[in-house]
Coordinates of C-alpha atoms in Angstrom, one line a residue:
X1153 CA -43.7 38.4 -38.9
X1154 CA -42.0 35.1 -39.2
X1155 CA -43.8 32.1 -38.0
X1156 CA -43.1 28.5 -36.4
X1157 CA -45.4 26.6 -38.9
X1158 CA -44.8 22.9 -37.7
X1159 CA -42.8 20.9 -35.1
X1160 CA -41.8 17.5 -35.3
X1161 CA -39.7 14.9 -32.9
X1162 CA -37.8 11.9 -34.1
X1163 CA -35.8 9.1 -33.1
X1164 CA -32.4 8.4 -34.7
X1165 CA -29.7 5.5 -34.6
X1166 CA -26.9 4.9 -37.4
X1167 CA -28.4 1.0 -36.9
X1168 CA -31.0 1.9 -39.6
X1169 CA -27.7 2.6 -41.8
X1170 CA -25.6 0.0 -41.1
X1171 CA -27.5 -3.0 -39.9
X1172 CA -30.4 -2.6 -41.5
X1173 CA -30.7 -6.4 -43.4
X1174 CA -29.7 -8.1 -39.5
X1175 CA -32.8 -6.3 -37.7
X1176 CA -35.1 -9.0 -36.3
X1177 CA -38.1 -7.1 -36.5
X1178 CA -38.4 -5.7 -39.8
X1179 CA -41.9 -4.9 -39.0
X1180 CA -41.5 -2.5 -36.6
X1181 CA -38.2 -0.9 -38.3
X1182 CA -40.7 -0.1 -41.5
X1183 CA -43.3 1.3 -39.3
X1184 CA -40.7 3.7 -37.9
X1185 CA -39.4 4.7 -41.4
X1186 CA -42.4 5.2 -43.0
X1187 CA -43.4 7.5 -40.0
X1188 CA -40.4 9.1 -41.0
X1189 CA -41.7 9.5 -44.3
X1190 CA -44.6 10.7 -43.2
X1191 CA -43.1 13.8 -40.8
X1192 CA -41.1 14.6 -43.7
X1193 CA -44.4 15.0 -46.0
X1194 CA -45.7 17.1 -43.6
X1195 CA -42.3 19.1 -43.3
X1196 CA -43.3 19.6 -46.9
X1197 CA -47.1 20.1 -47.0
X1198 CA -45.9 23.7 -44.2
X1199 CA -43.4 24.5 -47.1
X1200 CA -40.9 26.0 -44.1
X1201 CA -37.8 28.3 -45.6
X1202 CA -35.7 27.1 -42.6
X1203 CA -35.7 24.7 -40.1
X1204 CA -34.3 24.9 -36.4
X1205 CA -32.2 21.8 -35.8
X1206 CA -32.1 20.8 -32.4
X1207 CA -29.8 17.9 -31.8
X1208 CA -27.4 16.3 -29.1
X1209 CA -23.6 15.9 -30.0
X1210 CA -22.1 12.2 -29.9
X1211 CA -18.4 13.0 -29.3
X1212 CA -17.6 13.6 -33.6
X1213 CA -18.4 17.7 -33.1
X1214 CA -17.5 18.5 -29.5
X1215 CA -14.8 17.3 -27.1
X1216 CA -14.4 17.2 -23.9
X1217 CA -11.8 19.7 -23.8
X1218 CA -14.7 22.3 -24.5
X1219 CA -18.4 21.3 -23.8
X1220 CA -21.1 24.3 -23.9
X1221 CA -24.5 23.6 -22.7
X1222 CA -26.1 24.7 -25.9
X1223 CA -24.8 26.0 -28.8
X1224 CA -25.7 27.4 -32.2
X1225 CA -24.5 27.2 -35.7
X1226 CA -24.0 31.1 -36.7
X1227 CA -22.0 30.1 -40.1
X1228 CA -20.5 27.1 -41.6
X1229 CA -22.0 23.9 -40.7
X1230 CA -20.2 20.4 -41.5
X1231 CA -21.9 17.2 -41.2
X1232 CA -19.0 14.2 -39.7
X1233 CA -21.0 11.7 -42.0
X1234 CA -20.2 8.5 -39.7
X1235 CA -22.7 5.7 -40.2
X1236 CA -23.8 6.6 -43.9
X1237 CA -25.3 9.5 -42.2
X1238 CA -24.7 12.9 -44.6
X1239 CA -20.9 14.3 -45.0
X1240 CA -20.0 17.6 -46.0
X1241 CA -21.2 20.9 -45.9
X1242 CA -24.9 21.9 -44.8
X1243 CA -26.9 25.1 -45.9
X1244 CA -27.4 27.4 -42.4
X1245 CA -30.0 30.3 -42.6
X1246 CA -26.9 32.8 -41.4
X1247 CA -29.3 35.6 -40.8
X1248 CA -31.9 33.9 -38.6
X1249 CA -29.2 31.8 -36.7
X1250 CA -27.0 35.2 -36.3
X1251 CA -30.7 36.8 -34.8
X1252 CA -31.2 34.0 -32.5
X1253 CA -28.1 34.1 -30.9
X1254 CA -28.1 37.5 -30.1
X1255 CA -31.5 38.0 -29.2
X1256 CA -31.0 35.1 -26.6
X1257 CA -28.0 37.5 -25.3
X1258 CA -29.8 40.8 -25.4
X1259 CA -32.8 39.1 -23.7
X1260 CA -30.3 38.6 -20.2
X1261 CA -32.1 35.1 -20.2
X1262 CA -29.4 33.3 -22.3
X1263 CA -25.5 32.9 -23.3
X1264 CA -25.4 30.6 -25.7
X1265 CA -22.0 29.6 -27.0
X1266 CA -22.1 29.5 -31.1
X1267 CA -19.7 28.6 -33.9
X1268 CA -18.9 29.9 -37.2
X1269 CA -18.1 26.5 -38.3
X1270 CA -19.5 23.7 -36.5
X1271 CA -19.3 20.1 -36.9
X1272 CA -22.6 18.5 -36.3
X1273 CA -22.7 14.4 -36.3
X1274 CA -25.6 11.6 -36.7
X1275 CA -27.3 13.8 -33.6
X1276 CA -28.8 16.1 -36.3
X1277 CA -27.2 14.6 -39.8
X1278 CA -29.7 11.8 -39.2
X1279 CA -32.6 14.2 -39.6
X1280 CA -30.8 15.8 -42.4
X1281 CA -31.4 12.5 -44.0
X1282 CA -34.8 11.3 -43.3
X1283 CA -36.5 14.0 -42.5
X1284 CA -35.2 16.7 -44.8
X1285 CA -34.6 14.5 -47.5
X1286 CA -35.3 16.4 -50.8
X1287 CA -36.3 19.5 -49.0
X1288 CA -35.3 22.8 -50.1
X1289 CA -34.7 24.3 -46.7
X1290 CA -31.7 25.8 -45.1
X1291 CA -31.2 25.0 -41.0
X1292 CA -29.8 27.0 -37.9
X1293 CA -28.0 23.9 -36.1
X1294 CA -28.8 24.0 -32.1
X1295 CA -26.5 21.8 -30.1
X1296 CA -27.5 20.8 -27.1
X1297 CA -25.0 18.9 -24.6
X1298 CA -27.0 15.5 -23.2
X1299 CA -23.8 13.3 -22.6
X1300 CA -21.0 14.9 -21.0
X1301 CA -22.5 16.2 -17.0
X1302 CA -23.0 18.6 -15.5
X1303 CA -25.9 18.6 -18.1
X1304 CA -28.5 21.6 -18.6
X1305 CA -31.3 20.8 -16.4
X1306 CA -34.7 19.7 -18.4
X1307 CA -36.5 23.3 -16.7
X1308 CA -33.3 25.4 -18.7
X1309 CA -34.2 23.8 -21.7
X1310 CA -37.9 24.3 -22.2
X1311 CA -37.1 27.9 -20.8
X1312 CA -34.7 28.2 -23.9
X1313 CA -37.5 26.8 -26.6
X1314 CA -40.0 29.1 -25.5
X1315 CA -36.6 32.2 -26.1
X1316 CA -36.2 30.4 -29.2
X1317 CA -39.5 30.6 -30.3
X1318 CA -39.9 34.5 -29.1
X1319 CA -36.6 34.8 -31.5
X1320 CA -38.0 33.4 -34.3
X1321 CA -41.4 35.5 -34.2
X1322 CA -39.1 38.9 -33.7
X1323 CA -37.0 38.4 -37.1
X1324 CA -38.1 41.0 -40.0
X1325 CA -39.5 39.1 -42.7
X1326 CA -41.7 36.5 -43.1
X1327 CA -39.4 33.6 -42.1
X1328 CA -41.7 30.0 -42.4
X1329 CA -40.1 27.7 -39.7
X1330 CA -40.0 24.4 -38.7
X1331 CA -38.6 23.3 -35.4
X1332 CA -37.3 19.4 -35.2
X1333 CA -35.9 17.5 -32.1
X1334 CA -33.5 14.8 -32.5
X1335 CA -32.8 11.9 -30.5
X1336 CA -34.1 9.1 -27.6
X1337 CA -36.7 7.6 -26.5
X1338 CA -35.4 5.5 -24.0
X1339 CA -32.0 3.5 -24.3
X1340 CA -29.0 2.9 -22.6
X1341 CA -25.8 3.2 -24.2
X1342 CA -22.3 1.6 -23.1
X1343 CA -20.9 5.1 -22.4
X1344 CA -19.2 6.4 -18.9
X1345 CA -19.3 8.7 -16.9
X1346 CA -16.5 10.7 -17.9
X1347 CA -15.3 12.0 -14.6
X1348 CA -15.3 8.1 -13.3
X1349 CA -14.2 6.0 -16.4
X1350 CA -14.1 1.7 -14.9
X1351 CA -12.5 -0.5 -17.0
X1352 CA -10.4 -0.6 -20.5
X1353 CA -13.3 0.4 -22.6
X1354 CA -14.8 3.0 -20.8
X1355 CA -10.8 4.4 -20.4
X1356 CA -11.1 4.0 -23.8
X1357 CA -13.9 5.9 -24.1
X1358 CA -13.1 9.1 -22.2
X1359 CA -9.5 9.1 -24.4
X1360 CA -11.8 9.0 -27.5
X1361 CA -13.6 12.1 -26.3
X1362 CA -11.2 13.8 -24.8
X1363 CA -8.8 13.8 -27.4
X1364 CA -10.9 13.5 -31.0
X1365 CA -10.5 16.6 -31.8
X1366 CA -8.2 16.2 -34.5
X1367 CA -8.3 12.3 -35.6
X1368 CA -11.9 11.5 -34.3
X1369 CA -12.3 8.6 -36.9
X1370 CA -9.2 6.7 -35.5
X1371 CA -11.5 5.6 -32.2
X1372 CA -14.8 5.3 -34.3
X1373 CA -14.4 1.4 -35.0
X1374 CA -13.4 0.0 -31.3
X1375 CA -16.4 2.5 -30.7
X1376 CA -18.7 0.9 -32.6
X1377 CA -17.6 -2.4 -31.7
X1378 CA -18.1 -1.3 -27.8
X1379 CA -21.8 -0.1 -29.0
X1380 CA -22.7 -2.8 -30.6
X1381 CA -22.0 -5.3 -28.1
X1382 CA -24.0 -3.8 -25.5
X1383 CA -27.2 -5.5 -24.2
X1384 CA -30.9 -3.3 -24.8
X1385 CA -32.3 -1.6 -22.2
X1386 CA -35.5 -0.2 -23.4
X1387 CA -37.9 1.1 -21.4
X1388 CA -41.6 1.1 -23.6
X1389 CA -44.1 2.3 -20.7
X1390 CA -41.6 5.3 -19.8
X1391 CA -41.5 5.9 -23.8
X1392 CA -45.3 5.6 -23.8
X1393 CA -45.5 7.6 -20.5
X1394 CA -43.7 11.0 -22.3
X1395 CA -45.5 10.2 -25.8
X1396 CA -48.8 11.0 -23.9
X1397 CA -47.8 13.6 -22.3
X1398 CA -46.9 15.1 -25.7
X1399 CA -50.1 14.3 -27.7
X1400 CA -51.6 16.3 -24.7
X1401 CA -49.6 19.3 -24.5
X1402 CA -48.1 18.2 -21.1
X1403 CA -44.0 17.6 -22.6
X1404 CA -43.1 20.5 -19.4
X1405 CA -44.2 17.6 -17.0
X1406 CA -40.7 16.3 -17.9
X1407 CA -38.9 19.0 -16.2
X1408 CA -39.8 17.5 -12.8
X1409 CA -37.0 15.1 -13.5
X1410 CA -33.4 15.5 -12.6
X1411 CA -30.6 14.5 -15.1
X1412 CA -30.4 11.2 -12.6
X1413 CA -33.7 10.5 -12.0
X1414 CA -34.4 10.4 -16.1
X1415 CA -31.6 8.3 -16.6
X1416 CA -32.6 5.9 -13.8
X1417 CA -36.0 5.5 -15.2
X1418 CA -35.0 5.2 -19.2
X1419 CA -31.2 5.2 -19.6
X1420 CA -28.4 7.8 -20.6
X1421 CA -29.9 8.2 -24.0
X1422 CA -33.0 9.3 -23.0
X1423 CA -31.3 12.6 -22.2
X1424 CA -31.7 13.0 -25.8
X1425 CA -35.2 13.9 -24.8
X1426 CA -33.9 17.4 -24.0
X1427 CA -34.3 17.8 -27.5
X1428 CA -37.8 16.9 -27.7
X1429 CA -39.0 19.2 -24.7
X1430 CA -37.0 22.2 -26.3
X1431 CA -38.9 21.7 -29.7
X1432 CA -42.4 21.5 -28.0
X1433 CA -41.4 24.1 -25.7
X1434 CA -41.1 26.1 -28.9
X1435 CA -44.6 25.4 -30.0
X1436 CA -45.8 26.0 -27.0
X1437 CA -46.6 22.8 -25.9
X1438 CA -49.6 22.5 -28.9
X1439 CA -51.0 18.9 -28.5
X1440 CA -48.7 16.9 -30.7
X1441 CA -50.0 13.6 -33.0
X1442 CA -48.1 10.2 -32.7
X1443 CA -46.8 8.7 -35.7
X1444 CA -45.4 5.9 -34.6
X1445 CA -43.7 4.1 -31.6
X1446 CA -41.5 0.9 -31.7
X1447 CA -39.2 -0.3 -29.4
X1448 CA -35.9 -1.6 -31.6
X1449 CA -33.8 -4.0 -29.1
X1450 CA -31.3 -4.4 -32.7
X1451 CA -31.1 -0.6 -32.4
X1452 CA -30.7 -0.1 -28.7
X1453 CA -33.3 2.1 -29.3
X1454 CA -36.9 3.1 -28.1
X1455 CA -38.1 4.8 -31.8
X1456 CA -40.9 7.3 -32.0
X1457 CA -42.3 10.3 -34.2
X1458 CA -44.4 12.6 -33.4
X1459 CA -45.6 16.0 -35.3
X1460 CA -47.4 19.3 -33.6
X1461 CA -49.0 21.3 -36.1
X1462 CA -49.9 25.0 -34.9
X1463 CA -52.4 24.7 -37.7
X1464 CA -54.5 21.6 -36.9
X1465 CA -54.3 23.2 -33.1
X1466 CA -56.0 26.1 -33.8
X1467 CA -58.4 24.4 -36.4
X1468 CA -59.9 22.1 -33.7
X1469 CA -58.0 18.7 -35.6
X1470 CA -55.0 17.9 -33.0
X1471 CA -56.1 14.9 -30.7

């Protein structure tokens, strides 16, 4: 029987590529890299064939003229490669990612929408970088929509990690599996509403996504520019808050928030936490070990890691 033999959260932010030499607190930026590091030793230490990449989409991979709640990479996979994130094509476990689908469908639980050539962006190709980095893995890319409402509720996706997980366990062979969940903590980012754009750049904004389909990089440097003249708005003690929860096994108390109540307590980005919930959801909520937490105002960006290992659960080790 295949197995899920590790799980691991992480932070990401093209900042650490692009403007790493003008962060203030250098400190705290090479605490949360070396965590990095250290989820990608243990990534290594459970020797996993393939890894299940759960990750948001930042407007480089889907558009607003077609937005699925989730979806999964069934064939090709193409990294955008904005930010110094990786370009190019990606290795996708076909077989697993073509089981997953269709056992989420024959289940009656899920309809997951999937591509035979999707464009990920920094939403997952920044874990392909840190996190992977010199792995021999291949991944089955899960996209999960966190910017563009109506948003899947935080309940519908902690039900999907726990189909994912009863996917992965059903596929012949002897599959070794890791699970990681890209994005947040908290942080606010200068993006609309879509449906209620205000103003030139959020206009701006809305045109970008709505209409990127085919020239994407022509709005990425007025983007940027809009990003990176936004003011932080981290929230540490809501960051803290879910961290807990997730060293104890209790990530599901998150689905008592709505998509507006989250973002009122930690920003739009902390939507990203989706992510998060789905991976733990898919280790069944195992008490997960903190590797590091830093709040990164340069960044915009509350930045944690954290790892659940099925093994150190079951050997009495997990905190």
């Amino acid at each position: 029987m295949s197995e899920i033999v590790l799980g691991v959260g992480a932070s990401h932010s093209t900042l650490m590529n692009t403007h790493w030499e003008e962060t203030l607190h250098k400190d705290r930026a090479e605490r949360f890299r070396d965590a990095l590091r250290e989820a990608r030793d243990e990534l290594a230490r459970t020797r996993p064939d393939t890894v299940v990449l759960i990750g948001s989409n930042h407007f480089r991979g889907f558009w607003l003229d077609l937005i699925p709640p989730f979806t999964i990479g069934v064939g090709e996979c193409v990294a955008s490669g904005e930010s110094g994130t990786p370009k190019g094509p990606q290795p996708v476990d076909v077989p697993l990612a073509r089981h997953i689908a269709e056992s989420l469908v024959e289940s009656g639980r899920f309809d997951p929408a999937f591509s035979a050539r999707l464009q990920i962006d920094h939403g997952q190709s920044h874990a392909i970088q840190y996190l992977l980095d010199g792995l021999d893995v291949e991944i089955v890319p899960l996209v999960v929509n966190v910017f563009a409402h109506p948003l899947p509720t935080l309940q519908r996706c902690e039900e999907l990690g726990h189909a994912v997980r009863e996917a992965v366990h059903s596929f012949p062979g002897d599959r070794r599996v890791a699970v990681v969940g890209s994005g947040g903590l908290s942080h606010r980012l200068p993006w609309p509403d879509w449906r209620e754009p205000h103003g030139d750049d959020e206009e701006f904004m809305v045109g970008a996504w709505l209409d990127g389909r085919a020239n994407w990089q022509k709005y990425d440097a007025r983007r940027r520019e809009i990003i990176r003249a936004a003011e932080a708005s981290l929230t540490p003690e809501f960051d803290d808050e879910f961290l807990t929860l997730l060293e104890r096994g209790e990530a599901h108390r998150l689905t008592t928030f709505t998509s507006e109540e989250l973002e009122k307590a930690a920003g739009n980005g902390a939507q990203e936490l989706r992510t998060w919930l789905l991976m733990a959801a898919a280790l069944e909520h195992a008490p997960a070990r903190r590797l590091a937490y830093e709040p990164m105002p340069e960044w915009l960006t509350g930045m944690g890691v954290a790892v659940i290992d099925p093994a150190a659960v079951d050997a009495g080790q997990s905190t």
